[in-house]
């Protein structure tokens, strides 16, 4: 073969190879750029159409009522309005995973705020499948309020509950109650079936007995040189008086210090109870209300009120059983929005704190 011809052939091969490589490189760049652009666009589209949903697992317990005749879409809106789910879009997306979504029933459901929509639907369907009715009784309610909530959530008439309440032996009422269930029906979430009010009350009294054991009510009462019933009464006052968890055990100490010193407790929450005023009806009470001779009025009578003034939760019971050390004999909430509470050892210090409360009231008309 002619050497010159051979060189030309190899030159042609090299030239074509370079051209082919350039074409391939261009295709790679083009395809790569296209994929990059596609991923960017796809990501943007996905973000644009992503539904707002809570990650879970849920926050605060909440009782949700689904009225008779509610559609599935209306149920989603109710859940959104009560912050159970983040959006109705999340509900709409989640419900496609439930072929039995139309089995959601009217009733009261014990759910949580900030739940994933799928979890909320599952919880409601599970409640329906079990055939039970969940009910939620909050801390601090008085017995009349508890009965109203029990009736509303269990669909058992109030008069049926009121007929049973005096018969404590029929539903396991604690001997500490002295026959009066006020304060001894423990606030919590429950589930029941049937139409016997005793079924609900038995759960609540049994739960009270469990919680009393968990906080070692009898042993702690002995350490404080009190009886266990006293601690339940103190816990009910703490539940009514205190908003911030960090103040509970300090208020317990104030109450015990005043009792040990022979001072009247002089608590407006007991005056509200004595006068059958709604809880939290106002920051102060009138002279006439404070003169009410009721045995629950701690302005008139020394010592503890005649019984609990509401149903304490476990944290209030724990505070009553475990007061922190301190010499305080006075406390006053100085900010009704935040619940900020100041404590004092003597009357002069208390008056200075009361002045701060009065200044707050002046700066916030209509709130005191």
Short mmCIF file of C-alpha atoms in Angstrom, two decimals:
data_model
loop_
_atom_site.label_atom_id
_atom_site.label_comp_id
_atom_site.label_asym_id
_atom_site.label_seq_id
_atom_site.Cartn_x
_atom_site.Cartn_y
_atom_site.Cartn_z
CA UNK A 1 0.00 0.00 0.00
CA UNK A 2 1.18 3.53 -0.82
CA UNK A 3 2.47 5.06 2.45
CA UNK A 4 1.10 8.45 1.48
CA UNK A 5 -2.34 6.94 0.89
CA UNK A 6 -2.20 5.16 4.23
CA UNK A 7 -1.44 8.43 6.01
CA UNK A 8 -4.41 10.08 4.31
CA UNK A 9 -6.70 7.24 5.44
CA UNK A 10 -5.64 7.58 9.05
CA UNK A 11 -6.08 11.32 8.82
CA UNK A 12 -9.64 10.80 7.57
CA UNK A 13 -10.34 8.39 10.40
CA UNK A 14 -9.04 10.86 12.97
CA UNK A 15 -11.07 13.70 11.48
CA UNK A 16 -14.29 11.66 11.48
CA UNK A 17 -13.60 10.44 15.00
CA UNK A 18 -13.24 14.03 16.23
CA UNK A 19 -16.48 14.97 14.52
CA UNK A 20 -18.30 12.00 16.01
CA UNK A 21 -16.93 12.78 19.47
CA UNK A 22 -18.07 16.37 19.13
CA UNK A 23 -21.55 15.21 18.17
CA UNK A 24 -21.69 12.74 21.06
CA UNK A 25 -20.42 15.37 23.49
CA UNK A 26 -23.07 17.80 22.28
CA UNK A 27 -25.75 15.16 22.74
CA UNK A 28 -24.52 14.40 26.25
CA UNK A 29 -24.57 18.09 27.15
CA UNK A 30 -27.97 18.54 25.57
CA UNK A 31 -29.47 15.50 27.30
CA UNK A 32 -27.80 16.34 30.60
CA UNK A 33 -29.02 19.90 30.43
CA UNK A 34 -32.46 18.67 29.57
CA UNK A 35 -32.52 16.31 32.52
CA UNK A 36 -31.29 19.09 34.81
CA UNK A 37 -33.95 21.42 33.51
CA UNK A 38 -36.58 18.69 33.80
CA UNK A 39 -35.62 17.98 37.40
CA UNK A 40 -35.76 21.68 38.22
CA UNK A 41 -39.14 22.13 36.57
CA UNK A 42 -40.45 18.89 38.09
CA UNK A 43 -39.31 19.99 41.53
CA UNK A 44 -40.95 23.38 41.08
CA UNK A 45 -44.19 21.79 39.88
CA UNK A 46 -44.16 19.33 42.79
CA UNK A 47 -43.61 22.16 45.26
CA UNK A 48 -46.35 24.22 43.68
CA UNK A 49 -48.86 21.39 43.98
CA UNK A 50 -47.70 19.92 47.34
CA UNK A 51 -50.45 19.94 49.95
CA UNK A 52 -49.95 21.33 53.43
CA UNK A 53 -50.01 18.53 55.99
CA UNK A 54 -48.76 18.15 59.55
CA UNK A 55 -45.90 15.66 60.05
CA UNK A 56 -47.40 14.39 63.30
CA UNK A 57 -47.79 12.69 65.64
CA UNK A 58 -50.19 15.31 67.05
CA UNK A 59 -50.12 17.84 69.87
CA UNK A 60 -52.95 18.62 72.30
CA UNK A 61 -56.01 16.46 72.88
CA UNK A 62 -59.18 17.94 71.48
CA UNK A 63 -62.79 16.80 71.40
CA UNK A 64 -64.36 17.17 67.94
CA UNK A 65 -68.09 16.96 67.33
CA UNK A 66 -69.26 15.82 63.90
CA UNK A 67 -72.94 16.80 63.49
CA UNK A 68 -75.54 14.47 62.04
CA UNK A 69 -75.73 14.67 58.26
CA UNK A 70 -72.18 15.98 57.77
CA UNK A 71 -70.65 15.12 54.40
CA UNK A 72 -67.09 13.83 54.08
CA UNK A 73 -65.98 17.23 52.78
CA UNK A 74 -67.68 18.97 55.70
CA UNK A 75 -65.86 16.66 58.10
CA UNK A 76 -62.57 17.72 56.52
CA UNK A 77 -63.50 21.37 57.03
CA UNK A 78 -64.43 20.76 60.68
CA UNK A 79 -61.07 19.09 61.30
CA UNK A 80 -59.26 22.00 59.63
CA UNK A 81 -61.24 24.59 61.65
CA UNK A 82 -60.14 22.91 64.90
CA UNK A 83 -56.49 22.60 63.77
CA UNK A 84 -56.66 18.82 63.80
CA UNK A 85 -55.35 18.83 60.21
CA UNK A 86 -53.30 21.43 58.37
CA UNK A 87 -55.52 21.75 55.29
CA UNK A 88 -58.56 20.34 53.55
CA UNK A 89 -56.28 19.53 50.59
CA UNK A 90 -54.36 17.14 52.86
CA UNK A 91 -57.68 15.60 53.90
CA UNK A 92 -58.78 15.22 50.26
CA UNK A 93 -55.49 13.55 49.36
CA UNK A 94 -55.53 11.24 52.38
CA UNK A 95 -59.14 10.13 51.97
CA UNK A 96 -58.32 8.48 48.62
CA UNK A 97 -56.47 5.82 50.63
CA UNK A 98 -59.64 4.86 52.50
CA UNK A 99 -62.27 2.98 50.45
CA UNK A 100 -64.48 3.05 53.56
CA UNK A 101 -64.25 6.84 54.02
CA UNK A 102 -68.05 7.12 53.76
CA UNK A 103 -68.34 5.12 56.98
CA UNK A 104 -67.31 8.17 59.01
CA UNK A 105 -70.14 8.79 61.45
CA UNK A 106 -71.59 11.66 63.40
CA UNK A 107 -70.45 11.81 67.00
CA UNK A 108 -67.77 13.04 69.38
CA UNK A 109 -64.18 12.11 68.58
CA UNK A 110 -61.15 12.43 70.85
CA UNK A 111 -58.37 13.52 68.49
CA UNK A 112 -55.28 15.70 68.70
CA UNK A 113 -54.36 18.99 67.12
CA UNK A 114 -51.73 18.99 64.37
CA UNK A 115 -52.27 15.41 63.18
CA UNK A 116 -51.36 14.10 59.73
CA UNK A 117 -54.62 13.97 57.79
CA UNK A 118 -54.24 10.24 57.20
CA UNK A 119 -53.84 9.58 60.94
CA UNK A 120 -56.90 11.69 61.76
CA UNK A 121 -59.08 9.77 59.31
CA UNK A 122 -57.77 6.44 60.58
CA UNK A 123 -58.46 7.41 64.20
CA UNK A 124 -62.04 8.38 63.37
CA UNK A 125 -62.69 5.21 61.40
CA UNK A 126 -61.18 3.09 64.18
CA UNK A 127 -63.47 4.72 66.73
CA UNK A 128 -66.45 3.90 64.54
CA UNK A 129 -65.36 0.30 64.00
CA UNK A 130 -64.95 -0.31 67.72
CA UNK A 131 -68.48 0.92 68.24
CA UNK A 132 -67.41 2.96 71.25
CA UNK A 133 -67.94 6.64 71.93
CA UNK A 134 -64.90 8.55 73.04
CA UNK A 135 -65.34 11.45 75.40
CA UNK A 136 -62.91 14.01 76.74
CA UNK A 137 -63.37 15.69 80.13
CA UNK A 138 -60.99 18.58 80.75
CA UNK A 139 -59.24 19.56 83.97
CA UNK A 140 -60.87 22.03 86.33
CA UNK A 141 -64.51 21.45 85.39
CA UNK A 142 -67.07 21.49 88.16
CA UNK A 143 -69.40 18.55 88.56
CA UNK A 144 -72.25 20.33 86.75
CA UNK A 145 -69.97 21.11 83.83
CA UNK A 146 -68.74 17.53 83.78
CA UNK A 147 -72.29 16.23 83.61
CA UNK A 148 -73.09 18.58 80.73
CA UNK A 149 -70.03 17.39 78.81
CA UNK A 150 -70.70 13.74 79.60
CA UNK A 151 -74.24 14.05 78.31
CA UNK A 152 -73.20 15.91 75.18
CA UNK A 153 -70.42 13.51 74.29
CA UNK A 154 -72.02 10.19 75.26
CA UNK A 155 -75.56 11.04 74.11
CA UNK A 156 -76.95 10.04 77.53
CA UNK A 157 -79.39 12.59 79.02
CA UNK A 158 -78.08 14.72 81.89
CA UNK A 159 -80.87 13.61 84.20
CA UNK A 160 -79.65 10.02 83.88
CA UNK A 161 -76.25 11.07 85.19
CA UNK A 162 -77.77 13.20 87.95
CA UNK A 163 -79.92 10.27 89.03
CA UNK A 164 -76.84 8.06 89.46
CA UNK A 165 -74.36 10.57 90.94
CA UNK A 166 -75.64 10.37 94.57
CA UNK A 167 -75.22 6.56 94.44
CA UNK A 168 -71.45 6.53 94.66
CA UNK A 169 -71.23 2.85 95.55
CA UNK A 170 -72.72 1.97 92.16
CA UNK A 171 -69.81 3.51 90.26
CA UNK A 172 -66.89 3.15 92.66
CA UNK A 173 -66.71 6.66 94.11
CA UNK A 174 -63.67 7.08 96.36
CA UNK A 175 -64.32 7.05 100.13
CA UNK A 176 -62.37 10.34 100.20
CA UNK A 177 -65.30 11.99 98.42
CA UNK A 178 -67.62 11.68 101.44
CA UNK A 179 -70.43 10.93 99.01
CA UNK A 180 -69.88 14.06 96.89
CA UNK A 181 -68.30 13.32 93.48
CA UNK A 182 -67.06 16.90 93.02
CA UNK A 183 -63.33 16.63 92.32
CA UNK A 184 -63.24 12.82 92.25
CA UNK A 185 -64.27 12.16 88.62
CA UNK A 186 -60.88 12.28 86.98
CA UNK A 187 -60.49 14.44 83.84
CA UNK A 188 -59.15 12.43 80.90
CA UNK A 189 -60.09 10.82 77.57
CA UNK A 190 -62.29 7.74 77.76
CA UNK A 191 -64.28 5.39 75.56
CA UNK A 192 -67.56 3.67 76.27
CA UNK A 193 -70.43 1.87 74.60
CA UNK A 194 -74.01 1.40 75.67
CA UNK A 195 -76.29 3.84 77.45
CA UNK A 196 -75.56 3.25 81.14
CA UNK A 197 -74.10 6.40 82.73
CA UNK A 198 -72.40 4.19 85.32
CA UNK A 199 -70.08 2.91 82.58
CA UNK A 200 -68.63 6.39 82.11
CA UNK A 201 -68.54 7.23 85.82
CA UNK A 202 -66.84 3.94 86.74
CA UNK A 203 -63.99 4.70 84.37
CA UNK A 204 -63.53 8.15 85.83
CA UNK A 205 -63.52 7.03 89.46
CA UNK A 206 -61.19 4.11 88.70
CA UNK A 207 -58.85 6.53 86.95
CA UNK A 208 -58.90 8.85 89.96
CA UNK A 209 -57.92 5.95 92.21
CA UNK A 210 -55.05 5.03 89.85
CA UNK A 211 -53.76 8.60 89.72
CA UNK A 212 -54.02 8.92 93.51
CA UNK A 213 -51.84 5.84 93.78
CA UNK A 214 -49.35 7.15 91.22
CA UNK A 215 -48.81 10.39 93.14
CA UNK A 216 -48.71 8.47 96.47
CA UNK A 217 -51.53 10.60 97.81
CA UNK A 218 -51.82 8.89 101.20
CA UNK A 219 -48.06 8.77 101.90
CA UNK A 220 -47.56 12.39 100.82
CA UNK A 221 -50.51 13.51 102.93
CA UNK A 222 -48.97 11.85 105.97
CA UNK A 223 -45.67 13.64 105.32
CA UNK A 224 -47.52 16.96 105.17
CA UNK A 225 -49.53 16.10 108.29
CA UNK A 226 -52.73 16.33 106.29
CA UNK A 227 -55.34 13.83 105.22
CA UNK A 228 -55.56 12.70 101.58
CA UNK A 229 -58.87 14.51 101.05
CA UNK A 230 -57.15 17.79 101.97
CA UNK A 231 -54.64 17.25 99.17
CA UNK A 232 -57.44 16.75 96.64
CA UNK A 233 -59.03 20.02 97.79
CA UNK A 234 -55.69 21.82 97.52
CA UNK A 235 -55.18 20.32 94.05
CA UNK A 236 -58.60 21.60 92.95
CA UNK A 237 -57.64 25.11 94.11
CA UNK A 238 -54.34 24.90 92.24
CA UNK A 239 -56.21 23.82 89.11
CA UNK A 240 -58.51 26.83 89.42
CA UNK A 241 -55.89 29.41 90.40
CA UNK A 242 -52.78 28.58 88.39
CA UNK A 243 -52.10 28.83 84.67
CA UNK A 244 -48.34 28.29 84.47
CA UNK A 245 -47.05 24.80 85.35
CA UNK A 246 -43.99 26.20 87.13
CA UNK A 247 -46.23 28.01 89.64
CA UNK A 248 -48.31 25.03 90.80
CA UNK A 249 -46.03 23.69 93.52
CA UNK A 250 -45.29 27.24 94.74
CA UNK A 251 -49.00 27.98 95.14
CA UNK A 252 -49.33 24.70 97.04
CA UNK A 253 -46.65 25.94 99.43
CA UNK A 254 -48.48 29.25 99.90
CA UNK A 255 -51.68 27.41 100.82
CA UNK A 256 -49.96 25.15 103.34
CA UNK A 257 -48.03 28.07 104.85
CA UNK A 258 -51.23 30.05 105.36
CA UNK A 259 -53.04 27.04 106.82
CA UNK A 260 -50.16 26.34 109.20
CA UNK A 261 -50.14 30.01 110.28
CA UNK A 262 -53.88 30.08 110.95
CA UNK A 263 -54.45 32.59 108.13
CA UNK A 264 -57.61 32.51 106.05
CA UNK A 265 -56.90 31.48 102.46
CA UNK A 266 -59.04 34.31 101.01
CA UNK A 267 -59.24 32.89 97.49
CA UNK A 268 -61.56 34.42 94.91
CA UNK A 269 -61.93 31.06 93.17
CA UNK A 270 -63.62 29.68 96.29
CA UNK A 271 -65.90 32.72 96.36
CA UNK A 272 -66.88 32.07 92.74
CA UNK A 273 -67.70 28.48 93.65
CA UNK A 274 -69.64 29.52 96.77
CA UNK A 275 -71.72 31.95 94.70
CA UNK A 276 -72.12 29.53 91.78
CA UNK A 277 -70.43 32.00 89.46
CA UNK A 278 -68.87 30.67 86.25
CA UNK A 279 -65.21 29.76 86.54
CA UNK A 280 -63.01 32.74 85.73
CA UNK A 281 -65.98 35.10 85.63
CA UNK A 282 -63.71 37.95 86.69
CA UNK A 283 -60.37 38.72 88.28
CA UNK A 284 -62.03 40.02 91.44
CA UNK A 285 -65.16 39.47 93.52
CA UNK A 286 -67.56 41.86 95.25
CA UNK A 287 -67.92 42.55 98.97
CA UNK A 288 -71.34 40.89 98.94
CA UNK A 289 -69.97 37.78 97.26
CA UNK A 290 -67.10 37.57 99.74
CA UNK A 291 -69.61 37.76 102.60
CA UNK A 292 -71.47 34.62 101.45
CA UNK A 293 -71.62 32.24 104.45
CA UNK A 294 -71.08 29.15 102.28
CA UNK A 295 -68.60 26.66 103.80
CA UNK A 296 -66.68 26.94 100.54
CA UNK A 297 -65.99 30.65 101.06
CA UNK A 298 -62.42 31.01 102.34
CA UNK A 299 -62.89 34.72 103.06
CA UNK A 300 -65.46 33.87 105.73
CA UNK A 301 -64.14 30.55 107.01
CA UNK A 302 -60.63 29.60 108.08
CA UNK A 303 -59.05 26.46 106.70
CA UNK A 304 -59.79 24.71 103.43
CA UNK A 305 -63.16 24.94 101.69
CA UNK A 306 -65.64 22.17 102.50
CA UNK A 307 -64.58 20.17 99.45
CA UNK A 308 -62.93 20.38 96.04
CA UNK A 309 -64.04 23.27 93.83
CA UNK A 310 -63.46 21.36 90.59
CA UNK A 311 -61.76 18.31 89.15
CA UNK A 312 -57.97 18.47 89.41
CA UNK A 313 -55.70 16.78 86.88
CA UNK A 314 -52.60 14.79 87.66
CA UNK A 315 -50.21 17.76 87.57
CA UNK A 316 -52.30 19.61 90.14
CA UNK A 317 -52.41 16.51 92.35
CA UNK A 318 -48.64 16.17 92.07
CA UNK A 319 -48.18 19.82 93.05
CA UNK A 320 -50.45 19.44 96.06
CA UNK A 321 -48.51 16.36 97.12
CA UNK A 322 -45.09 17.91 96.50
CA UNK A 323 -45.03 21.61 97.46
CA UNK A 324 -41.65 23.28 96.92
CA UNK A 325 -39.85 24.78 99.94
CA UNK A 326 -40.49 28.47 100.55
CA UNK A 327 -41.79 31.06 103.00
CA UNK A 328 -44.38 32.62 100.71
CA UNK A 329 -47.78 33.42 102.15
CA UNK A 330 -49.19 35.49 99.30
CA UNK A 331 -49.49 35.22 95.54
CA UNK A 332 -51.20 37.25 92.85
CA UNK A 333 -51.43 36.98 89.08
CA UNK A 334 -50.10 40.25 87.67
CA UNK A 335 -50.75 39.51 83.98
CA UNK A 336 -54.01 37.81 83.10
CA UNK A 337 -52.90 37.21 79.52
CA UNK A 338 -49.78 35.23 80.39
CA UNK A 339 -50.69 34.04 83.87
CA UNK A 340 -47.52 35.56 85.32
CA UNK A 341 -47.76 35.21 89.09
CA UNK A 342 -45.71 36.91 91.80
CA UNK A 343 -45.14 35.57 95.31
CA UNK A 344 -44.43 37.37 98.59
CA UNK A 345 -43.45 36.39 102.13
CA UNK A 346 -45.30 39.24 103.82
CA UNK A 347 -48.21 41.63 103.34
CA UNK A 348 -46.05 44.60 102.29
CA UNK A 349 -44.45 42.58 99.53
CA UNK A 350 -47.87 41.37 98.47
CA UNK A 351 -49.23 44.92 98.30
CA UNK A 352 -46.37 45.87 95.98
CA UNK A 353 -47.32 42.94 93.74
CA UNK A 354 -51.01 43.88 93.89
CA UNK A 355 -50.05 47.35 92.69
CA UNK A 356 -48.42 45.77 89.63
CA UNK A 357 -51.62 43.87 88.97
CA UNK A 358 -53.66 47.08 89.25
CA UNK A 359 -51.29 48.82 86.84
CA UNK A 360 -51.74 45.97 84.39
CA UNK A 361 -55.52 46.28 84.70
CA UNK A 362 -55.34 50.02 84.00
CA UNK A 363 -53.22 49.35 80.93
CA UNK A 364 -55.63 46.64 79.75
CA UNK A 365 -59.17 47.98 80.23
CA UNK A 366 -61.94 45.42 80.17
CA UNK A 367 -59.72 42.48 81.16
CA UNK A 368 -60.02 42.72 84.94
#
